[in-house]
Coordinates of C-alpha atoms and ligand atoms in Angstrom, one line a residue:
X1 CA 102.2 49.7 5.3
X2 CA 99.9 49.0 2.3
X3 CA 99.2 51.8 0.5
X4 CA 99.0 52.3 -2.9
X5 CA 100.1 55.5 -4.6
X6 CA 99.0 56.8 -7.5
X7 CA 101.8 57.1 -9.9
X8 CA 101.7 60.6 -10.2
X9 CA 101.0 61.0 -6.6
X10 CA 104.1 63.8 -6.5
X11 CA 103.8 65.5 -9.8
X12 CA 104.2 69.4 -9.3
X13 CA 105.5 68.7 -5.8
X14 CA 109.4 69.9 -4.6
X15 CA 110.9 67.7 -1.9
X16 CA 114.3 68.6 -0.4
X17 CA 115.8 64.9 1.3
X18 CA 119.1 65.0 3.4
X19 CA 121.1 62.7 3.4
X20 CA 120.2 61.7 0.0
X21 CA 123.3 60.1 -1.4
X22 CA 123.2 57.0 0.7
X23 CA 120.7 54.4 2.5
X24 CA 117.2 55.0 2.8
X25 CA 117.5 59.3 2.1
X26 CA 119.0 57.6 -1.4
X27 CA 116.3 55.5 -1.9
X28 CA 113.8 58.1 -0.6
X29 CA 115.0 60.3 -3.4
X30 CA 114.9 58.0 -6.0
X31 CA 111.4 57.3 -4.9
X32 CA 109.9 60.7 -4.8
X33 CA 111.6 61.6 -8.4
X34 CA 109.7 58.4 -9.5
X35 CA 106.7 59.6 -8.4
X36 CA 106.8 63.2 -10.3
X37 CA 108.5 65.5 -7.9
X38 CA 111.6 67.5 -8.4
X39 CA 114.0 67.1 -5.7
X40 CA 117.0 69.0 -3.9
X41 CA 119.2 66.1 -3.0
X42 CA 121.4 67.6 0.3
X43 CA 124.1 65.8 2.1
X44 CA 127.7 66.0 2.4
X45 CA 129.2 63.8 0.1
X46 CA 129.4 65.6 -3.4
X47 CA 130.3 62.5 -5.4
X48 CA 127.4 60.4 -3.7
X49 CA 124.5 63.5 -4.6
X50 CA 125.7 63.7 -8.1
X51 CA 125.6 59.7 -8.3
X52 CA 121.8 59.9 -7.5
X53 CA 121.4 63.1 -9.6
X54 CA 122.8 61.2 -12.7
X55 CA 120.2 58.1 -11.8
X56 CA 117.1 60.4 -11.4
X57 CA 118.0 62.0 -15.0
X58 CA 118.6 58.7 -15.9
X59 CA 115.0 57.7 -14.8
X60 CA 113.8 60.3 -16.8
X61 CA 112.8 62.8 -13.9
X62 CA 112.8 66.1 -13.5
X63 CA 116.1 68.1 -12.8
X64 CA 117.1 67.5 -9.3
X65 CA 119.7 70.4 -7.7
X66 CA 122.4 69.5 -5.0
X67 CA 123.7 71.0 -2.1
X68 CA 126.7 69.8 -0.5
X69 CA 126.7 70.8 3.7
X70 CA 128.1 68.9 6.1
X71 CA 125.5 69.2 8.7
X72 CA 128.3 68.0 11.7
X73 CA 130.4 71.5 11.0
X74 CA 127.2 73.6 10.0
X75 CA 126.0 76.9 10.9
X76 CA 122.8 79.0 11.4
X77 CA 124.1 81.3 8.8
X78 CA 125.2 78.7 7.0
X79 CA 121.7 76.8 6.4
X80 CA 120.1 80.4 5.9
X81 CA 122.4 80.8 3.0
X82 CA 121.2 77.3 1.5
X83 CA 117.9 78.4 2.0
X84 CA 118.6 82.4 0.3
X85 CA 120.2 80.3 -2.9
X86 CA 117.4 77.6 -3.0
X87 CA 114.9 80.4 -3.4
X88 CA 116.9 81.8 -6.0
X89 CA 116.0 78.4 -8.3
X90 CA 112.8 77.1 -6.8
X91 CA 109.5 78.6 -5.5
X92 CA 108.4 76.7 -2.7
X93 CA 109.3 73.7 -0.9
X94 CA 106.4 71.0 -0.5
X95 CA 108.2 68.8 1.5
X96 CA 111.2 68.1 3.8
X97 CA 112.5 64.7 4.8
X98 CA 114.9 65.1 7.5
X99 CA 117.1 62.1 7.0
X100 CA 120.4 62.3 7.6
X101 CA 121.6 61.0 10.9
X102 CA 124.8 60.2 13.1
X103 CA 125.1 56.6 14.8
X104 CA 128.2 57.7 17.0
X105 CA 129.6 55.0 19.6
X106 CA 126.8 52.4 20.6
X107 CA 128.4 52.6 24.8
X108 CA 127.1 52.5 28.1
X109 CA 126.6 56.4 29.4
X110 CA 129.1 56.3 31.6
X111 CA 131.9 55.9 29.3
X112 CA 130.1 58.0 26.2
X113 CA 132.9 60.9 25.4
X114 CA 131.6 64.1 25.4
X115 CA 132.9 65.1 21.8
X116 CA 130.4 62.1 20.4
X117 CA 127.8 63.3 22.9
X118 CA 127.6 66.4 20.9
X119 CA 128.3 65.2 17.2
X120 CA 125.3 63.1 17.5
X121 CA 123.1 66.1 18.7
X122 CA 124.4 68.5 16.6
X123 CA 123.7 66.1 13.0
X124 CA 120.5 65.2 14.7
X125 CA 119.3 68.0 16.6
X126 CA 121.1 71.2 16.5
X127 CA 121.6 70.9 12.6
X128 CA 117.9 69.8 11.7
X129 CA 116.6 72.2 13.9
X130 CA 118.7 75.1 12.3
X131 CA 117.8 73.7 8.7
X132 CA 113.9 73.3 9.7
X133 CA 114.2 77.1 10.5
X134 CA 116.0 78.1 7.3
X135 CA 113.7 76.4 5.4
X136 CA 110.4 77.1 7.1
X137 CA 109.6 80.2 4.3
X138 CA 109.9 78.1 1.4
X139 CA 107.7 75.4 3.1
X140 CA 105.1 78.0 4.0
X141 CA 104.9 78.7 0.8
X142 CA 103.5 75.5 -0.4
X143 CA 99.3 74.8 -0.1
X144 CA 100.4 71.4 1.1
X145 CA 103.7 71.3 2.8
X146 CA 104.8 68.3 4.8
X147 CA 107.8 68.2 7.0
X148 CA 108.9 64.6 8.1
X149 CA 111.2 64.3 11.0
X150 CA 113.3 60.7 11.4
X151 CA 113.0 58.9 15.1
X152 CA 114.1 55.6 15.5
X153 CA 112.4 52.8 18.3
X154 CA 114.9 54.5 20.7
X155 CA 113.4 57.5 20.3
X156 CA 110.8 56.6 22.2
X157 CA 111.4 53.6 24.5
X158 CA 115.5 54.4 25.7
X159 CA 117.9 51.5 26.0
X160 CA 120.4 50.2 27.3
X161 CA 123.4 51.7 25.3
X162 CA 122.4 53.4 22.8
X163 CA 123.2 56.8 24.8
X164 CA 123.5 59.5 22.6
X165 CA 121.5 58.8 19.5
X166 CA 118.6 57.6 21.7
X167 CA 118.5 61.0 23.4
X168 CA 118.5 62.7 20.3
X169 CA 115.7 60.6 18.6
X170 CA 113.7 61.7 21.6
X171 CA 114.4 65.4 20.8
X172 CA 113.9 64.8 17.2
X173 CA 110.5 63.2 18.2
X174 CA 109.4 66.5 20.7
X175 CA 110.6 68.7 17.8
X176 CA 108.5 67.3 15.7
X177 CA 105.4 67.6 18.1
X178 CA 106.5 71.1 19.1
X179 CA 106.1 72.3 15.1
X180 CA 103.1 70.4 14.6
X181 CA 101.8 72.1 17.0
X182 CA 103.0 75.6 16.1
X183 CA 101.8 75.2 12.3
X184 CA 98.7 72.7 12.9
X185 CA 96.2 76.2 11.4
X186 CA 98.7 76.8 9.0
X187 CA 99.2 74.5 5.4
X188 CA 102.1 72.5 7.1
X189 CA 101.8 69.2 8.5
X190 CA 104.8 67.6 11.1
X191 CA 105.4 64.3 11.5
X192 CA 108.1 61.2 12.2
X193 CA 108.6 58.3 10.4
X194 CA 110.1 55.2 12.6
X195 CA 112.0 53.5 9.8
X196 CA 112.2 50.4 12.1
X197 CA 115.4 48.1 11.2
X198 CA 116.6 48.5 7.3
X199 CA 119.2 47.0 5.4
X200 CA 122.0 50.3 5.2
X201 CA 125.4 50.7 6.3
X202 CA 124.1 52.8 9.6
X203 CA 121.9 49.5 10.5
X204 CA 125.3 47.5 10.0
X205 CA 127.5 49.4 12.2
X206 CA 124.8 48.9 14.9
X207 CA 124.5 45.8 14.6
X208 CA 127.3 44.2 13.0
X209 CA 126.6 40.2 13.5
X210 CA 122.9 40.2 12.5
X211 CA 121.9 38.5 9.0
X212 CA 121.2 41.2 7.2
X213 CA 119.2 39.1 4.3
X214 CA 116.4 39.3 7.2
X215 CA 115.9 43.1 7.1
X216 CA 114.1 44.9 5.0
X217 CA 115.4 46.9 2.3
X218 CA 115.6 50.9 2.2
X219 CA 112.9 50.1 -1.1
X220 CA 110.5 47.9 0.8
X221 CA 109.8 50.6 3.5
X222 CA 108.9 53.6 0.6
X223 CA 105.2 53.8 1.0
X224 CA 105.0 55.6 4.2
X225 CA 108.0 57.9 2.9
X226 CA 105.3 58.2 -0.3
X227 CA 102.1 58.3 2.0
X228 CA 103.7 61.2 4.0
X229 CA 104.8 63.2 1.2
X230 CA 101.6 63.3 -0.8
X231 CA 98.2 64.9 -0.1
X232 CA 96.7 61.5 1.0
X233 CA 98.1 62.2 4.2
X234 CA 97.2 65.9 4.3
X235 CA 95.0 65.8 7.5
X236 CA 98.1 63.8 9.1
X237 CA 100.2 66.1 11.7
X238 CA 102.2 65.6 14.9
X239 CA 101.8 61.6 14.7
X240 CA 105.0 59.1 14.6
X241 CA 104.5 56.7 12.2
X242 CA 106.2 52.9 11.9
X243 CA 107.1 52.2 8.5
X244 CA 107.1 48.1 9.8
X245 CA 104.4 48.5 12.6
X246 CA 104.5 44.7 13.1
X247 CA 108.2 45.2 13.5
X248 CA 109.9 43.7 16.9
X249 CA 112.3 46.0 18.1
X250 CA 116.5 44.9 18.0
X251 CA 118.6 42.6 16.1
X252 CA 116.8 40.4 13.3
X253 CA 116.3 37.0 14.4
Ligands
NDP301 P1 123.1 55.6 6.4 O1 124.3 55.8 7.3 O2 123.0 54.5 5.4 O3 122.9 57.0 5.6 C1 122.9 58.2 6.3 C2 122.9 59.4 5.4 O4 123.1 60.6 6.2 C3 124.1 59.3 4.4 O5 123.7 59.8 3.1 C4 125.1 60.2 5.0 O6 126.0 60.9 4.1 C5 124.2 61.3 5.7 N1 125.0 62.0 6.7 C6 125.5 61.5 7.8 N2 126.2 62.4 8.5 C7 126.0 63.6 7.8 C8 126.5 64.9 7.9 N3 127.3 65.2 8.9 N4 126.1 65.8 7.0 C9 125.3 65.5 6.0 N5 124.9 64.3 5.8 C10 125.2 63.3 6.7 O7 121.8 55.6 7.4 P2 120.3 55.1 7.2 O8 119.9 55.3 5.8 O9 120.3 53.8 7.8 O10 119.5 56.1 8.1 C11 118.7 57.1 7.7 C12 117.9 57.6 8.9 O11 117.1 56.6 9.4 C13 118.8 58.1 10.0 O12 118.2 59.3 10.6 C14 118.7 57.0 11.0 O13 118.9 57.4 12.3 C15 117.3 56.5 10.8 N6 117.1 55.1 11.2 C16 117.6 54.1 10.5 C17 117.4 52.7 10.8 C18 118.0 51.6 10.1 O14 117.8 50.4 10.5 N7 118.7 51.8 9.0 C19 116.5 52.4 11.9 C20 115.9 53.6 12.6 C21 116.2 54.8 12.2 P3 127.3 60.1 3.5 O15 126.7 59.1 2.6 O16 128.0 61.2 2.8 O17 128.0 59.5 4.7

């Protein structure tokens, strides 16, 4: 995408990223802290969170909070307590990336065990769905609030394989159309970003003999993650976005 922020494009803004101590919810974070927001970093690595807390003071942004949830063993009360504390130490939320995700087993459906069946819906689905709705108050709050959901190709052409996270990209793609929907009168926008193949250590388990030095980096994929957090994209719900439109679909060749 070529778009070109402004550099304060997220100044007064609050943006809560999962899956922010790795990959591209790392470099998401790092990105939006850049661009003036202040940011609750959640995931379930402690060490990684601090890590990218250190870097954003580091960078010279504003103070960032944690929260350490592991979003495979959460509950509904559980995310509404995260929610009850957030609002202790911040007003509103502005913004929401959803990007934490589960690989699980890359199998034909016939032999996918029923235990990864439902650890990949309950990171991508059950857990994002029972954060969305913990979080929805502090969103509402916002003038400008922008929820962004993460899909994947799969989520919305299957294939062969790809079982379980495929299915739940789907989901994660009619949630998102389902809430865009619900809030489209309301200061709340919903929509997906398609990453399309980046350079992480999810992209690597999937696809393990590729040449990596032919993907794009977490960093080279930001402005849409910027576009869809800013008010340049404020007329912008229930649409699924490519971060590499041109991208072809698979291994890198
Ligand atoms: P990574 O595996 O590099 O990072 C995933 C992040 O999610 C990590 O910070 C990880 O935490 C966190 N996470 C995983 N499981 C849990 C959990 N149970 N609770 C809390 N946090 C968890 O993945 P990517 O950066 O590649 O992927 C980010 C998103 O983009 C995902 O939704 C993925 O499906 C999607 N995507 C990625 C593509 C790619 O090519 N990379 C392509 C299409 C979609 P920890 O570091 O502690 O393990």
């Amino acid at each position: 995408m070529h778009y070109q922020p402004k550099h304060d494009l997220l100044e007064q803004r609050i943006i809560l990223v999962t899956g922010a101590g790795d990959g591209i919810g790392r470099e998401a974070a790092l990105t939006y802290a850049k661009f003036g927001a202040q940011l609750v970093l959640l995931g379930r690595t402690e060490s990684k969170l601090r890590a990218v807390q250190s870097e954003i003071a580091r960078l010279g942004g504003a103070p960032s909070f944690t929260v350490t949830l592991d979003l495979l063993h959460t509950t509904q009360e559980q995310c509404k307590q995260v929610a009850d504390d957030l609002a202790t130490q911040i007003p509103r939320l502005d913004g929401v990336l959803h990007n934490a995700g589960l690989l699980g087993d890359i199998a034909p459906m016939a032999d996918l065990s029923m235990e990864m069946w439902h650890d990949v819906m309950q990171v991508n689905v059950n857990a994002t769905f029972m954060l969305t709705q913990a979080l929805l108050p502090l969103l509402l709050k916002s003038n400008s609030g922008s929820l962004v959901f993460t899909s994947s190709s799969v989520g919305r052409t299957g294939r062969a394989n790809w079982g379980a996270y495929a299915v739940s990209k789907f989901a994660t793609e009619g949630m998102m159309q389902v809430l865009a929907e619900e809030y489209k009168s309301r200061h709340l926008r919903v929509n997906c970003i398609n990453p399309g193949g980046t350079r992480t250590q999810m992209r690597a388990s999937a696809f393990p003999n590729e040449d990596k030095n032919k993907l794009k980096t977490p960093a080279d994929i930001m402005p849409l993650y910027l576009y869809l957090m800013g008010d340049d994209s404020r007329r912008k719900t229930g649409m699924s976005f490519d971060a590499q439109p041109n991208r072809k679909p698979g291994a890198a060749e």
